[in-house]
């Protein structure tokens, strides 16, 4: 299996944790893992982009039009990283409230065959009591939609193994919450 | 069973250092090298090793410390970012002549881009300049193995060896296979040899001759070396010579586009394995050279008639070689040679649509609650028309508050202030000059700059922004807090005494959270410099909120209806937590970002920012 994933957002949104989750998942599945993280000069608030490649790759950077999956936690960072997605790629964009993405861009992505899923992971994370779990809710959601090539069981086991002990319950709750809503979306899409 | 773990490139370098049985480790932090030392500290604790690890005050000091250990027979390493090697260059040049005893490796991490540096300089040129061999890894795993090869080579030929990493290796993460730790039991045993360790110029000529001889032998050794190999051998018309992170990017591109092009990968760019390279060139009609960052391999090739590279404008001469850049180089070259026309897949329409959105550029800013912001605000308010010389660190971001005019290199906040003073003083023009410098930078190269300025009668105000940590590079300890690299207690070297020791007679310490207080002191300092024509130093001390969250004294604020929407706070205080409301009529607080430092109360001209406590 070969999968290229981009994770984008701003500092403090848990991009690096999400990147670690997929890296450890790759290791668990016996895949080669190589990734790269870039962040700005400041300690806080700058944009953070992680490139992650699972399978037989040489280098860590993903080229434009090549990524299979894009997780984005912030609107402007979504726009900036859409170029990395390949034709049949999937984007999971965290939105605050209703999606307000540019219509011209959305229709262009549709033409290209890109599946663009928006989801208010932030609100769901707040509902379960921790905004910090937005990243996990979004990943749970993506697994629920069945659009990413990983098994729920594998991701959950990896999540449990990399979470700090005191955060395991809330992280698992966050994942399950996202997963359920992803499954619901999958059913709705089929109808 | 062999253990495989996901490691950051710098952690892999750290692991390689540990696996090589290295005894002494020194460094000064700097992006992208800073994670090597913490990784070694971690392995040391896990494996209960006896490794000596230190954050030195600067790179030259770190270099000399490690070198001396090597002369005593130990294995030692010194790690730094590429511009750190400028600071340590004096030692590097000389040590190439003297040679070493125990394996001695210099890790220098380059920053093509540049992402977090003042230059894009290529450390491999330092290897050429100093005449020492250089390894140049492409991935974290390779970096780990090369570290060990570097120690062995250094010990075999008694020569310093540079391991050049780049940001895409140091900050890549990869599944890395661990090897056992080599146990090297060596007692320090310095063998005196005046004509080597204290060689006078007469003997330096002999040492230079010896160095040249070593290099010839090493070149021979590199000819048949596993780090230089043909990765693709299809006898194609075009061949590509490449190295470092460019190699892996190129291989992924060739796979993606199903291209067959012969590739020679160079892992030891200096001394270049000339026979190997010449054979490769002879076997091809044209040879494209893709190397990062500069022309180290290209310059060493004598017959350039078949070469396509930077000298022929086929490869950009500045900037990072990102996969997209390499793809463009390939497309252009393959088309030019009539080999094939690869379709670059960049989505021009999408890029155009995104461009039309005119997205704001997220510029780096000081954190909410940063004490340095308060100091810069006060400096700017007190002296709106001064020359502000500053330095390398988080506080470079004082540019956002218009309180930083110059950033040259480490220590230049003071030296440039002194230089400006003499340039203006010659014309009898007494303008306010305010130098700013962080605590770690002051320990790095502030003292020699300051005592020289004092000695030469310079007059300006120096504000040392003391947040009690090396913040920007990831919270490394400083001589000021007296905790050493592995967490053991060292001795504190207090700033105040150091500054007085440099000959400064006017030194005051204040917490910059007290904006009015620091403004008052700045004015006093100005009076003193005007009257006495000497240097006044203010230590603005408040702990970094990220490093010391326990030090936060919460003073939450609200913005009342008195806010006129003048945006003075946004413009002059530039706190990310102060934002304009949707109607653009009032300033609001972004509670997600706000640190509750309460400094903005002292900033608002209409008093509309008030404490919740009352």
PDB file of N, CA, C and O in Angstrom, chain B residues 238-241 286-291 294-295 297-299 301 304-317 321 329 332-333 336:
ATOM      1  N   UNK B 238      21.088  10.445 -20.860  1.00  0.00           N
ATOM      2  CA  UNK B 238      21.332  11.423 -19.799  1.00  0.00           C
ATOM      3  C   UNK B 238      21.608  10.692 -18.487  1.00  0.00           C
ATOM      4  O   UNK B 238      20.994   9.670 -18.206  1.00  0.00           O
ATOM      5  N   UNK B 239      22.549  11.216 -17.744  1.00  0.00           N
ATOM      6  CA  UNK B 239      22.778  10.713 -16.397  1.00  0.00           C
ATOM      7  C   UNK B 239      22.572  11.855 -15.410  1.00  0.00           C
ATOM      8  O   UNK B 239      22.707  13.023 -15.780  1.00  0.00           O
ATOM      9  N   UNK B 240      22.229  11.529 -14.177  1.00  0.00           N
ATOM     10  CA  UNK B 240      22.061  12.577 -13.165  1.00  0.00           C
ATOM     11  C   UNK B 240      22.969  12.282 -11.977  1.00  0.00           C
ATOM     12  O   UNK B 240      22.996  11.156 -11.468  1.00  0.00           O
ATOM     13  N   UNK B 241      23.732  13.283 -11.573  1.00  0.00           N
ATOM     14  CA  UNK B 241      24.509  13.172 -10.330  1.00  0.00           C
ATOM     15  C   UNK B 241      23.776  13.992  -9.276  1.00  0.00           C
ATOM     16  O   UNK B 241      23.418  15.147  -9.526  1.00  0.00           O
ATOM     17  N   UNK B 286      25.121  13.470 -21.723  1.00  0.00           N
ATOM     18  CA  UNK B 286      25.000  14.676 -20.898  1.00  0.00           C
ATOM     19  C   UNK B 286      24.780  14.243 -19.450  1.00  0.00           C
ATOM     20  O   UNK B 286      24.203  13.189 -19.183  1.00  0.00           O
ATOM     21  N   UNK B 287      25.232  15.087 -18.528  1.00  0.00           N
ATOM     22  CA  UNK B 287      25.043  14.771 -17.113  1.00  0.00           C
ATOM     23  C   UNK B 287      24.445  15.992 -16.391  1.00  0.00           C
ATOM     24  O   UNK B 287      25.009  17.086 -16.426  1.00  0.00           O
ATOM     25  N   UNK B 288      23.289  15.768 -15.784  1.00  0.00           N
ATOM     26  CA  UNK B 288      22.614  16.826 -15.030  1.00  0.00           C
ATOM     27  C   UNK B 288      23.044  16.723 -13.562  1.00  0.00           C
ATOM     28  O   UNK B 288      23.078  15.631 -12.995  1.00  0.00           O
ATOM     29  N   UNK B 289      23.370  17.870 -12.982  1.00  0.00           N
ATOM     30  CA  UNK B 289      23.831  17.878 -11.605  1.00  0.00           C
ATOM     31  C   UNK B 289      22.804  18.555 -10.704  1.00  0.00           C
ATOM     32  O   UNK B 289      22.566  19.749 -10.830  1.00  0.00           O
ATOM     33  N   UNK B 290      22.186  17.783  -9.850  1.00  0.00           N
ATOM     34  CA  UNK B 290      21.177  18.363  -8.945  1.00  0.00           C
ATOM     35  C   UNK B 290      21.683  18.211  -7.519  1.00  0.00           C
ATOM     36  O   UNK B 290      21.616  17.134  -6.933  1.00  0.00           O
ATOM     37  N   UNK B 291      22.237  19.280  -6.993  1.00  0.00           N
ATOM     38  CA  UNK B 291      22.777  19.220  -5.622  1.00  0.00           C
ATOM     39  C   UNK B 291      22.291  20.411  -4.827  1.00  0.00           C
ATOM     40  O   UNK B 291      22.088  21.490  -5.340  1.00  0.00           O
ATOM     41  N   UNK B 294      24.575  24.502  -2.969  1.00  0.00           N
ATOM     42  CA  UNK B 294      25.417  25.270  -3.885  1.00  0.00           C
ATOM     43  C   UNK B 294      26.181  24.328  -4.815  1.00  0.00           C
ATOM     44  O   UNK B 294      25.779  23.180  -4.987  1.00  0.00           O
ATOM     45  N   UNK B 295      27.275  24.807  -5.370  1.00  0.00           N
ATOM     46  CA  UNK B 295      27.932  24.080  -6.459  1.00  0.00           C
ATOM     47  C   UNK B 295      29.174  23.317  -5.989  1.00  0.00           C
ATOM     48  O   UNK B 295      30.232  23.398  -6.619  1.00  0.00           O
ATOM     49  N   UNK B 297      29.839  19.928  -5.709  1.00  0.00           N
ATOM     50  CA  UNK B 297      30.242  18.836  -6.602  1.00  0.00           C
ATOM     51  C   UNK B 297      30.586  19.416  -7.978  1.00  0.00           C
ATOM     52  O   UNK B 297      31.633  19.098  -8.563  1.00  0.00           O
ATOM     53  N   UNK B 298      29.713  20.285  -8.453  1.00  0.00           N
ATOM     54  CA  UNK B 298      29.896  20.870  -9.792  1.00  0.00           C
ATOM     55  C   UNK B 298      31.246  21.581  -9.902  1.00  0.00           C
ATOM     56  O   UNK B 298      31.940  21.462 -10.916  1.00  0.00           O
ATOM     57  N   UNK B 299      31.631  22.302  -8.862  1.00  0.00           N
ATOM     58  CA  UNK B 299      32.903  23.036  -8.892  1.00  0.00           C
ATOM     59  C   UNK B 299      34.098  22.096  -8.949  1.00  0.00           C
ATOM     60  O   UNK B 299      35.131  22.432  -9.531  1.00  0.00           O
ATOM     61  N   UNK B 301      34.325  19.166 -10.402  1.00  0.00           N
ATOM     62  CA  UNK B 301      34.477  18.424 -11.654  1.00  0.00           C
ATOM     63  C   UNK B 301      35.266  19.278 -12.642  1.00  0.00           C
ATOM     64  O   UNK B 301      34.882  20.414 -12.938  1.00  0.00           O
ATOM     65  N   UNK B 304      33.904  20.172 -17.555  1.00  0.00           N
ATOM     66  CA  UNK B 304      32.470  20.457 -17.389  1.00  0.00           C
ATOM     67  C   UNK B 304      31.720  20.428 -18.724  1.00  0.00           C
ATOM     68  O   UNK B 304      30.555  20.829 -18.792  1.00  0.00           O
ATOM     69  N   UNK B 305      32.377  19.931 -19.785  1.00  0.00           N
ATOM     70  CA  UNK B 305      31.769  20.054 -21.121  1.00  0.00           C
ATOM     71  C   UNK B 305      30.434  19.317 -21.242  1.00  0.00           C
ATOM     72  O   UNK B 305      29.574  19.707 -22.015  1.00  0.00           O
ATOM     73  N   UNK B 306      30.255  18.256 -20.471  1.00  0.00           N
ATOM     74  CA  UNK B 306      28.989  17.518 -20.579  1.00  0.00           C
ATOM     75  C   UNK B 306      27.989  17.901 -19.489  1.00  0.00           C
ATOM     76  O   UNK B 306      26.884  17.383 -19.441  1.00  0.00           O
ATOM     77  N   UNK B 307      28.417  18.782 -18.599  1.00  0.00           N
ATOM     78  CA  UNK B 307      27.590  19.051 -17.412  1.00  0.00           C
ATOM     79  C   UNK B 307      26.461  20.056 -17.649  1.00  0.00           C
ATOM     80  O   UNK B 307      26.648  21.071 -18.312  1.00  0.00           O
ATOM     81  N   UNK B 308      25.319  19.746 -17.089  1.00  0.00           N
ATOM     82  CA  UNK B 308      24.207  20.687 -17.023  1.00  0.00           C
ATOM     83  C   UNK B 308      23.924  20.905 -15.543  1.00  0.00           C
ATOM     84  O   UNK B 308      23.683  19.950 -14.815  1.00  0.00           O
ATOM     85  N   UNK B 309      23.984  22.146 -15.129  1.00  0.00           N
ATOM     86  CA  UNK B 309      23.780  22.388 -13.695  1.00  0.00           C
ATOM     87  C   UNK B 309      23.582  23.861 -13.448  1.00  0.00           C
ATOM     88  O   UNK B 309      22.965  24.566 -14.251  1.00  0.00           O
ATOM     89  N   UNK B 310      24.131  24.332 -12.317  1.00  0.00           N
ATOM     90  CA  UNK B 310      23.962  25.753 -11.997  1.00  0.00           C
ATOM     91  C   UNK B 310      24.787  26.632 -12.932  1.00  0.00           C
ATOM     92  O   UNK B 310      24.369  27.730 -13.269  1.00  0.00           O
ATOM     93  N   UNK B 311      25.944  26.116 -13.378  1.00  0.00           N
ATOM     94  CA  UNK B 311      26.784  26.947 -14.253  1.00  0.00           C
ATOM     95  C   UNK B 311      26.159  27.111 -15.639  1.00  0.00           C
ATOM     96  O   UNK B 311      26.556  27.980 -16.408  1.00  0.00           O
ATOM     97  N   UNK B 312      25.205  26.238 -15.979  1.00  0.00           N
ATOM     98  CA  UNK B 312      24.557  26.352 -17.295  1.00  0.00           C
ATOM     99  C   UNK B 312      23.102  26.797 -17.171  1.00  0.00           C
ATOM    100  O   UNK B 312      22.319  26.652 -18.112  1.00  0.00           O
ATOM    101  N   UNK B 313      22.742  27.293 -15.986  1.00  0.00           N
ATOM    102  CA  UNK B 313      21.368  27.777 -15.750  1.00  0.00           C
ATOM    103  C   UNK B 313      20.296  26.695 -15.838  1.00  0.00           C
ATOM    104  O   UNK B 313      19.145  26.993 -16.128  1.00  0.00           O
ATOM    105  N   UNK B 314      20.659  25.449 -15.636  1.00  0.00           N
ATOM    106  CA  UNK B 314      19.640  24.402 -15.612  1.00  0.00           C
ATOM    107  C   UNK B 314      19.061  24.211 -14.212  1.00  0.00           C
ATOM    108  O   UNK B 314      18.011  23.607 -14.049  1.00  0.00           O
ATOM    109  N   UNK B 315      19.790  24.691 -13.219  1.00  0.00           N
ATOM    110  CA  UNK B 315      19.358  24.533 -11.825  1.00  0.00           C
ATOM    111  C   UNK B 315      19.358  25.914 -11.167  1.00  0.00           C
ATOM    112  O   UNK B 315      20.322  26.671 -11.328  1.00  0.00           O
ATOM    113  N   UNK B 316      18.287  26.258 -10.441  1.00  0.00           N
ATOM    114  CA  UNK B 316      18.230  27.573  -9.777  1.00  0.00           C
ATOM    115  C   UNK B 316      19.419  27.780  -8.824  1.00  0.00           C
ATOM    116  O   UNK B 316      19.848  26.821  -8.165  1.00  0.00           O
ATOM    117  N   UNK B 317      19.916  29.009  -8.772  1.00  0.00           N
ATOM    118  CA  UNK B 317      21.109  29.254  -7.961  1.00  0.00           C
ATOM    119  C   UNK B 317      20.776  29.767  -6.556  1.00  0.00           C
ATOM    120  O   UNK B 317      21.657  30.067  -5.772  1.00  0.00           O
ATOM    121  N   UNK B 321      15.629  23.165  -3.181  1.00  0.00           N
ATOM    122  CA  UNK B 321      15.251  22.284  -4.291  1.00  0.00           C
ATOM    123  C   UNK B 321      14.086  21.396  -3.838  1.00  0.00           C
ATOM    124  O   UNK B 321      14.265  20.247  -3.442  1.00  0.00           O
ATOM    125  N   UNK B 329      13.109  21.249 -13.280  1.00  0.00           N
ATOM    126  CA  UNK B 329      14.464  21.102 -13.843  1.00  0.00           C
ATOM    127  C   UNK B 329      14.472  19.920 -14.808  1.00  0.00           C
ATOM    128  O   UNK B 329      14.994  20.010 -15.926  1.00  0.00           O
ATOM    129  N   UNK B 332      12.413  20.560 -18.105  1.00  0.00           N
ATOM    130  CA  UNK B 332      13.138  21.452 -19.015  1.00  0.00           C
ATOM    131  C   UNK B 332      14.286  20.704 -19.686  1.00  0.00           C
ATOM    132  O   UNK B 332      14.471  20.775 -20.901  1.00  0.00           O
ATOM    133  N   UNK B 333      15.054  19.972 -18.895  1.00  0.00           N
ATOM    134  CA  UNK B 333      16.239  19.305 -19.423  1.00  0.00           C
ATOM    135  C   UNK B 333      15.873  18.165 -20.373  1.00  0.00           C
ATOM    136  O   UNK B 333      16.476  18.025 -21.444  1.00  0.00           O
ATOM    137  N   UNK B 336      14.679  19.668 -23.607  1.00  0.00           N
ATOM    138  CA  UNK B 336      15.805  20.271 -24.330  1.00  0.00           C
ATOM    139  C   UNK B 336      16.636  19.206 -25.046  1.00  0.00           C
ATOM    140  O   UNK B 336      17.103  19.398 -26.159  1.00  0.00           O
TER     141      UNK B 336
END
